[in-house]
mmCIF file of C-alpha atoms and ligand atoms in Angstrom:
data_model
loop_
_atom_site.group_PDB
_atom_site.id
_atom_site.type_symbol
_atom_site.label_atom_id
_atom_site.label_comp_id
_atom_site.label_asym_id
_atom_site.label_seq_id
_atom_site.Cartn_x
_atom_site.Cartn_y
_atom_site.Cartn_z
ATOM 1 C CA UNK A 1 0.000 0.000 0.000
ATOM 2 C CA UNK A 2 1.354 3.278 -1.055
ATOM 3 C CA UNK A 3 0.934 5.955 1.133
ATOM 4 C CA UNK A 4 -0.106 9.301 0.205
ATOM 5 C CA UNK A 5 2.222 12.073 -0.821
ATOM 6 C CA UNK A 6 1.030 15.551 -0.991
ATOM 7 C CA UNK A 7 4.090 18.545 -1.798
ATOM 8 C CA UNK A 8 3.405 22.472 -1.907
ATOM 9 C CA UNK A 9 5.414 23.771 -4.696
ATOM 10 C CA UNK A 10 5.756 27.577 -4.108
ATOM 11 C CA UNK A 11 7.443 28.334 -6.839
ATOM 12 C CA UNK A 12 9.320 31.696 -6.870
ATOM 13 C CA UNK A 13 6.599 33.208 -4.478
ATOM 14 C CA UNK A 14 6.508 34.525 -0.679
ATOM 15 C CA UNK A 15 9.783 36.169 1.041
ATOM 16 C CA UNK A 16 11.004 34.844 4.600
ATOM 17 C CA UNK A 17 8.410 37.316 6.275
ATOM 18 C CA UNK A 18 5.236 36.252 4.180
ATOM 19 C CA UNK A 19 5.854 32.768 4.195
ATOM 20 C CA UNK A 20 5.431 32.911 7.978
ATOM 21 C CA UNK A 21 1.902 33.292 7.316
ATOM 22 C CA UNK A 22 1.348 30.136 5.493
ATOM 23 C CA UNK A 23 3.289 28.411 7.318
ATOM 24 C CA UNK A 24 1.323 29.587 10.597
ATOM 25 C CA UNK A 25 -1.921 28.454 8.505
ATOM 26 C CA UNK A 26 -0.859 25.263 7.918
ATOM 27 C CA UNK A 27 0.368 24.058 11.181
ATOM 28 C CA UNK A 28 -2.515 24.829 13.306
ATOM 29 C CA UNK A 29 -4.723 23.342 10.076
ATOM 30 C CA UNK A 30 -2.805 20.061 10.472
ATOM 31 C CA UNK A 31 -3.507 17.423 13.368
ATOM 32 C CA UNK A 32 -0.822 15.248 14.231
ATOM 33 C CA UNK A 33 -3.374 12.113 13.075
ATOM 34 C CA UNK A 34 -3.663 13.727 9.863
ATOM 35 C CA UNK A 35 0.253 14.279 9.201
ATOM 36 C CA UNK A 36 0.456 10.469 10.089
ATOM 37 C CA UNK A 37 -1.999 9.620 7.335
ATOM 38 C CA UNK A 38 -0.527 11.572 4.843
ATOM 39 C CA UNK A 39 2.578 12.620 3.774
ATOM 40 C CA UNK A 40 2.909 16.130 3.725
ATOM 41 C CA UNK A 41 5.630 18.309 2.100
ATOM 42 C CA UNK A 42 6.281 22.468 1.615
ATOM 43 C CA UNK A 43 8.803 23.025 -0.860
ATOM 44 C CA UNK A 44 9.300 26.949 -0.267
ATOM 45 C CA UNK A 45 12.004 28.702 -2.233
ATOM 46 C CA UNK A 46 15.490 28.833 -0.251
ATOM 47 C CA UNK A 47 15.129 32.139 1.208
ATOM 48 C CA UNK A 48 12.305 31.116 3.348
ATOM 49 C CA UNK A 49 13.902 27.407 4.321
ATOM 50 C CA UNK A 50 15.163 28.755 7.475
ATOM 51 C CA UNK A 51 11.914 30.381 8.349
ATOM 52 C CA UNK A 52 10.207 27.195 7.269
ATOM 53 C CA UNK A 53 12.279 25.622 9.827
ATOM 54 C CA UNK A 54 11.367 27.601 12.331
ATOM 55 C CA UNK A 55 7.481 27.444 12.031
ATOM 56 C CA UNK A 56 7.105 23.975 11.308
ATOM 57 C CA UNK A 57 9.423 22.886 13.960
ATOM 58 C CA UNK A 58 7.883 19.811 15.689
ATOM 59 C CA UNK A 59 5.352 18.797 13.354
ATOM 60 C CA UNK A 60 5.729 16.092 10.647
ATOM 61 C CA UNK A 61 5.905 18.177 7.627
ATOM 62 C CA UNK A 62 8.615 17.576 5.159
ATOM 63 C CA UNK A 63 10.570 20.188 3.921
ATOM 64 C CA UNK A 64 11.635 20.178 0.116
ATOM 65 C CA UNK A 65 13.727 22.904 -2.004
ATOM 66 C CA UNK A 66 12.817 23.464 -5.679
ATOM 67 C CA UNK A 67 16.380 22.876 -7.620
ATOM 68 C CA UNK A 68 19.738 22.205 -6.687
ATOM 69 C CA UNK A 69 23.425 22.205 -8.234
ATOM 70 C CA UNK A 70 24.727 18.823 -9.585
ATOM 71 C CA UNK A 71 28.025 19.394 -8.173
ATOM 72 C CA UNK A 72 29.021 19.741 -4.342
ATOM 73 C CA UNK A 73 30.467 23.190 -3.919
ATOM 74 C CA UNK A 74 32.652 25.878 -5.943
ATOM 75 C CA UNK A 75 32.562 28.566 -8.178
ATOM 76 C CA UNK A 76 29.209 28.549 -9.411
ATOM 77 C CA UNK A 77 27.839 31.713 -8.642
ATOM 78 C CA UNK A 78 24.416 31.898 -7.627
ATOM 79 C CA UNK A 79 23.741 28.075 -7.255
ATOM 80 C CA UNK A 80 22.409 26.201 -4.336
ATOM 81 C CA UNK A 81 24.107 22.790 -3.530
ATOM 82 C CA UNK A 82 22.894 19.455 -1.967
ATOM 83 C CA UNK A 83 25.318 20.027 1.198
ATOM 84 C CA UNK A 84 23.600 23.336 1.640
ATOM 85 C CA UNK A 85 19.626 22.554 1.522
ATOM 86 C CA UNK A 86 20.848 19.382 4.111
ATOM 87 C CA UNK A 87 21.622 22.093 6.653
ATOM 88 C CA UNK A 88 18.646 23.140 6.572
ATOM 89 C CA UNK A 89 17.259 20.202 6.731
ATOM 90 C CA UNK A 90 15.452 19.646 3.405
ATOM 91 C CA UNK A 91 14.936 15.950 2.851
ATOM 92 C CA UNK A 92 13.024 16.452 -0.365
ATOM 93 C CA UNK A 93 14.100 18.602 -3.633
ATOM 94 C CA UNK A 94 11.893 19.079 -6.591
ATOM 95 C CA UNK A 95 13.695 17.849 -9.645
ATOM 96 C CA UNK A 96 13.306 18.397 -13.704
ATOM 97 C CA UNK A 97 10.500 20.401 -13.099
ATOM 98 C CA UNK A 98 9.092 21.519 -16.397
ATOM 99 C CA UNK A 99 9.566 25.538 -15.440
ATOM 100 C CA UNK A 100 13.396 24.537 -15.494
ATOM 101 C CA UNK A 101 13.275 22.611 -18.571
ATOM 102 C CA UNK A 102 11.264 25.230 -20.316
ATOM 103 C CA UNK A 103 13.355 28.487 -19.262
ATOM 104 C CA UNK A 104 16.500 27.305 -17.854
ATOM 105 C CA UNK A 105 17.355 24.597 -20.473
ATOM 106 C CA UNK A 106 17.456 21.590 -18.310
ATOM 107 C CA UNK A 107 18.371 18.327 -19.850
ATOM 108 C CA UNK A 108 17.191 14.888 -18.775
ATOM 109 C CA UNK A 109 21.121 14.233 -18.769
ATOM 110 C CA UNK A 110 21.676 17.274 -16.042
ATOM 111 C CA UNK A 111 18.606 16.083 -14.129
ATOM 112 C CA UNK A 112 20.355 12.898 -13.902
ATOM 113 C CA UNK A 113 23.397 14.011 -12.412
ATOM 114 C CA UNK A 114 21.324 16.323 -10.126
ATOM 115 C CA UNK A 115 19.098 13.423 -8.426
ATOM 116 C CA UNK A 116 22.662 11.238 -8.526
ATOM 117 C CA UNK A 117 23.951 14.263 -6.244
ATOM 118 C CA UNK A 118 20.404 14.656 -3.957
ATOM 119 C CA UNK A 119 20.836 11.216 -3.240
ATOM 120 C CA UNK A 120 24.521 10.999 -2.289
ATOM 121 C CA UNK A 121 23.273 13.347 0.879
ATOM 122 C CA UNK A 122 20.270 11.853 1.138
ATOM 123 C CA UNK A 123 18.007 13.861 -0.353
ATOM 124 C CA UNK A 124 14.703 12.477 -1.697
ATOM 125 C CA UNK A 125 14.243 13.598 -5.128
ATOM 126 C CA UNK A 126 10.595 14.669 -6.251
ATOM 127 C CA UNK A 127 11.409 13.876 -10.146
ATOM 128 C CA UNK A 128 8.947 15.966 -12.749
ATOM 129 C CA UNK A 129 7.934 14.623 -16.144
ATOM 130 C CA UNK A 130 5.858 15.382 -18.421
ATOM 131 C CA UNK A 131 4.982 16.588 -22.158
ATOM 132 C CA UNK A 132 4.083 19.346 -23.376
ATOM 133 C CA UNK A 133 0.438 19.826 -25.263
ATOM 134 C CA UNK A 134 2.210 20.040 -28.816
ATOM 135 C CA UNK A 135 3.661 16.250 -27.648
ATOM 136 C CA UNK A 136 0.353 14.842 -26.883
ATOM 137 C CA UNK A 137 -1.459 16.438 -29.783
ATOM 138 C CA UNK A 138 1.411 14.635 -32.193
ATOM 139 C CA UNK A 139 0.401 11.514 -29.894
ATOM 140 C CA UNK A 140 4.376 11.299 -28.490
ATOM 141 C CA UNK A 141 3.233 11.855 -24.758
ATOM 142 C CA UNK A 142 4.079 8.309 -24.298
ATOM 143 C CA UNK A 143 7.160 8.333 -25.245
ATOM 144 C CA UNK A 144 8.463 11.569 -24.370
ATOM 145 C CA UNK A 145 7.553 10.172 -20.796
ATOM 146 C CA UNK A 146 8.963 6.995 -20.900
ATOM 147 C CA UNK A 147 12.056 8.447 -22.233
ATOM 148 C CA UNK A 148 12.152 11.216 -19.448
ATOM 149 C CA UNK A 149 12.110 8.319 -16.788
ATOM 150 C CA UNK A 150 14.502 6.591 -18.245
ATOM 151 C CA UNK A 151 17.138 9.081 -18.683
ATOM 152 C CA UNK A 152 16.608 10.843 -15.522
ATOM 153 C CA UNK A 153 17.141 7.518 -14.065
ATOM 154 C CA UNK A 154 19.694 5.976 -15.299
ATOM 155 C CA UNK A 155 22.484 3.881 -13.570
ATOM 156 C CA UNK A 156 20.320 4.556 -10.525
ATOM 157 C CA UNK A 157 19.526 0.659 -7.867
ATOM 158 C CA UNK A 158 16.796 -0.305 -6.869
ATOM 159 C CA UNK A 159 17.788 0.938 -3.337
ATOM 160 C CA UNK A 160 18.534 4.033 -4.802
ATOM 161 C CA UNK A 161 14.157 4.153 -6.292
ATOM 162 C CA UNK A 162 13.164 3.758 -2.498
ATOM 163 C CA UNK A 163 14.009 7.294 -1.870
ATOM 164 C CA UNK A 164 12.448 8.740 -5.414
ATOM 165 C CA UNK A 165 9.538 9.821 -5.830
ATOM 166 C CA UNK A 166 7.992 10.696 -9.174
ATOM 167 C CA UNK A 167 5.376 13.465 -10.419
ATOM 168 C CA UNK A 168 3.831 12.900 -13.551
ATOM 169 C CA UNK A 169 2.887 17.039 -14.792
ATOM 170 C CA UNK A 170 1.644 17.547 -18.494
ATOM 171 C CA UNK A 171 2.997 20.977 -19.167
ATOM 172 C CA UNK A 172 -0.282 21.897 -20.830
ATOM 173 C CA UNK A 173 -1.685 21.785 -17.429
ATOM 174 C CA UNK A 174 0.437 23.605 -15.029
ATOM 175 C CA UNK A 175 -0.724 26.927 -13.983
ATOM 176 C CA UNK A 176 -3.226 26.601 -16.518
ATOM 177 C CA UNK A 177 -6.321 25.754 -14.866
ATOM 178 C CA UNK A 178 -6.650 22.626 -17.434
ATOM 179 C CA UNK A 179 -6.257 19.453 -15.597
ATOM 180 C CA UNK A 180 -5.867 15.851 -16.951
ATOM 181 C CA UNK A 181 -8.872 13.959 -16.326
ATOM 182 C CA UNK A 182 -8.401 10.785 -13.593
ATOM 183 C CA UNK A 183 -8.106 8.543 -16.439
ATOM 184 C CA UNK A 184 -5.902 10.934 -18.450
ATOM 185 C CA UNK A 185 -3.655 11.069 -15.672
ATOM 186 C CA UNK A 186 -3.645 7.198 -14.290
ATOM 187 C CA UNK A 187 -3.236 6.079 -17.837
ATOM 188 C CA UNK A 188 -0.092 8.440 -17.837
ATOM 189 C CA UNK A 189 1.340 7.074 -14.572
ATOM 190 C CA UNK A 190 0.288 3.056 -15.771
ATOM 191 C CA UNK A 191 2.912 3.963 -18.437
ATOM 192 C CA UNK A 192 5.648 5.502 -15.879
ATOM 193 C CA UNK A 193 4.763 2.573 -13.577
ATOM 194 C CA UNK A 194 5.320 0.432 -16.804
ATOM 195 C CA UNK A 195 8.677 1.871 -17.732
ATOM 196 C CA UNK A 196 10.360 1.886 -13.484
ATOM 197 C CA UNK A 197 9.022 -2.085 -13.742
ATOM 198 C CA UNK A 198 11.415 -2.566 -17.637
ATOM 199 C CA UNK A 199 14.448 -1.187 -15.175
ATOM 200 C CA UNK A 200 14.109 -2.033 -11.923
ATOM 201 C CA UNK A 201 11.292 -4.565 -11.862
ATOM 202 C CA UNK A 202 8.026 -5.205 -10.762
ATOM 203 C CA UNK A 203 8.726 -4.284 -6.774
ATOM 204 C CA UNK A 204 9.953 -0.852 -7.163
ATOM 205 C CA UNK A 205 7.396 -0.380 -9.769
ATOM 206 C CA UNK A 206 4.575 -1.193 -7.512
ATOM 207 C CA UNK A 207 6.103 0.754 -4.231
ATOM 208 C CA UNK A 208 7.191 3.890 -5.719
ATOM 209 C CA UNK A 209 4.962 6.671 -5.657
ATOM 210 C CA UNK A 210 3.629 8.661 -8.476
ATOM 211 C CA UNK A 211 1.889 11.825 -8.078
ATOM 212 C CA UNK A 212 0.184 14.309 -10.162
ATOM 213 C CA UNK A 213 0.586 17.981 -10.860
ATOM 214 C CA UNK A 214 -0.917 20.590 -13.124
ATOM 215 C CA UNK A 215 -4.028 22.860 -11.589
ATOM 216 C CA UNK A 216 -4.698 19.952 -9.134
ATOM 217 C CA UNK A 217 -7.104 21.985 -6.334
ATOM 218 C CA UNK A 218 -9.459 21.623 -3.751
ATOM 219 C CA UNK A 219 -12.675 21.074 -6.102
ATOM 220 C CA UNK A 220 -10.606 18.251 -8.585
ATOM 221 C CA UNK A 221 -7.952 16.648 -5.932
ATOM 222 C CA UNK A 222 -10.239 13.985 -4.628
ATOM 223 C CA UNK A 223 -11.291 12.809 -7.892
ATOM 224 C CA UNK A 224 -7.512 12.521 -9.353
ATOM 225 C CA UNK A 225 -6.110 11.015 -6.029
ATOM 226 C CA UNK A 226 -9.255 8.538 -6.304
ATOM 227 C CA UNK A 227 -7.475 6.668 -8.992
ATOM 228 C CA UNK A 228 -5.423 3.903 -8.490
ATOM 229 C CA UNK A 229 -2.048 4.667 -10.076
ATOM 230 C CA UNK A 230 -2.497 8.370 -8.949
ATOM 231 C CA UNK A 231 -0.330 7.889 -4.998
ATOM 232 C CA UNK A 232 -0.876 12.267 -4.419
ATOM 233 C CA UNK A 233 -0.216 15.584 -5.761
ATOM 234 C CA UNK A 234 2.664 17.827 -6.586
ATOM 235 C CA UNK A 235 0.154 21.136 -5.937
ATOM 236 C CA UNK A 236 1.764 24.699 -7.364
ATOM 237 C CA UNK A 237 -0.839 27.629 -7.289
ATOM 238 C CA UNK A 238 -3.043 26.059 -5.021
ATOM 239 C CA UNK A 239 -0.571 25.731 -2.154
ATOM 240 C CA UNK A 240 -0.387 29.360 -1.530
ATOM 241 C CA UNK A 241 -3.430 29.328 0.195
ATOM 242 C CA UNK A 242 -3.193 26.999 3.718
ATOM 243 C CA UNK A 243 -6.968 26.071 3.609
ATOM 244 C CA UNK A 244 -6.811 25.268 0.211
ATOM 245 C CA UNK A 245 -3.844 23.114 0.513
ATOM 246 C CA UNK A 246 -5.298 21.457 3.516
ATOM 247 C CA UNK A 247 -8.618 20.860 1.546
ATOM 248 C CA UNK A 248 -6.627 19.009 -0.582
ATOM 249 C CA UNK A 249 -4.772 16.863 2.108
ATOM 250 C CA UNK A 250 -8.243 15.569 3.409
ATOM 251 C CA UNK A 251 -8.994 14.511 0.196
ATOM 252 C CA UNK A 252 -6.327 12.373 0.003
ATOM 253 C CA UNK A 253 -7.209 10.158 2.914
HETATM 254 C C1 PEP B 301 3.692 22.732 -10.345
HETATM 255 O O1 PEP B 301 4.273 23.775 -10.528
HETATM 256 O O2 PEP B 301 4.330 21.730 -10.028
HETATM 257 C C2 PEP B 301 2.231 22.717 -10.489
HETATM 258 C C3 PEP B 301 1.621 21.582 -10.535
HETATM 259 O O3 PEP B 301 1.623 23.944 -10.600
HETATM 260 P P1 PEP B 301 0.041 24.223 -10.621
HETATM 261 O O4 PEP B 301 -0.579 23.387 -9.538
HETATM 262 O O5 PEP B 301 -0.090 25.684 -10.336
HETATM 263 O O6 PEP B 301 -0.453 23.846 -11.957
#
């Protein structure tokens, strides 16, 4: 039984003094017996991980970044290593997300050595696939998929897939408003499930989690996380708002 996984991706938004707010909102919206139902993740942007740190303290939320460097420290000016989101005790980091393959020119080949890196300190990795609307219309969705799992995989064990987690987010529907219907999306994460169980086999296929992301919200979340491939939500716009994102934490147990 795979357990639900619900992450807040906040994107570039909030500073370290608004985030407080949020942050405030979510911990007195979420019981103890509902953090040990769910899994439950913020991934603010780096500026507000030490603030994150201090609100949340006690309570089981996780506590993801949104990129990091492939490489361990040096001149890369700007950049945000493994090492460093560790001390501040991220255990997640969002990976390949399509915002970084779109405008920052990520590669399934960098995203590879960046998840390689996360997991050499430990770091979960919250890997993002997904096509874009002109790759479904020209019926490659499949592929493109497949292909993204298996590159941003590669050479990883099957030890190695019990700390991944995977987040299956068409393009077309991120930030959009457009979701993929339930069966859009399961069919989608059949085929990811299909591709981890062609490398690693049938046991990591069936324990690692899949979630989906693009416009999931309060109204549509308990309908997607309904379906049996579809193990929670990677949530962007609607995790700004606490009672929204709690909303759709209920819905997912
Ligand atoms: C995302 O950025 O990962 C995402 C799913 O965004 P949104 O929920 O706003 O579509």
């Amino acid at each position: 039984m795979r357990k639900k996984f619900i992450a807040g991706n906040w994107k570039m938004n909030t500073t370290s003094v608004t985030s407080k707010d949020l942050l405030s909102g979510l911990v007195s919206g979420l019981s103890d017996e509902i953090l040990e139902k769910v899994d439950v993740v913020v991934c603010p942007p780096f500026t507000s991980l030490a603030t994150t740190n201090e609100v949340i303290k006690n309570k089981k939320i996780g506590i993801g970044a949104q990129n990091i460097h492939q490489k361990d420290e040096g001149a890369y000016t700007g950049e945000i290593s493994a090492p460093m989101i560790k001390s501040l005790n991220c255990g997640y980091v969002i990976l390949g997300h399509s915002e970084r393959r779109q405008y920052f020119g990520e590669t399934n080949h960098l995203i590879n050595a960046k998840i390689k890196n996360a997991l050499k300190y430990g770091i979960k990795p919250i890997l993002c696939v997904g096509e874009t609307l002109d790759e479904r219309e020209n019926n490659m969705h499949m592929k493109i998929v497949d292909d993204q799992v298996t590159l941003c995989l590669k050479d990883l064990t099957k030890e190695d897939m019990k700390n991944v987690i995977i987040a299956y987010e068409p393009v077309w529907a991120i930030g959009t408003g457009k979701t993929a219907t339930p069966d859009m999306a399961n069919e989608m994460h059949i085929i990811i499930r299909q591709a981890l169980e062609n490398i690693f086999g049938k046991d990591t296929a069936d324990s690692t989690r899949i979630l989906y992301g693009g416009s999931m919200n309060d109204k549509n979340a308990a309908e997607l996380l309904a379906k049996p491939d579809i193990d929670g939500g990677l949530i962007g716009g609607a995790a700004l708002k606490a009672d929204n994102f709690i909303k759709i934490i209920q819905s997912a147990y």
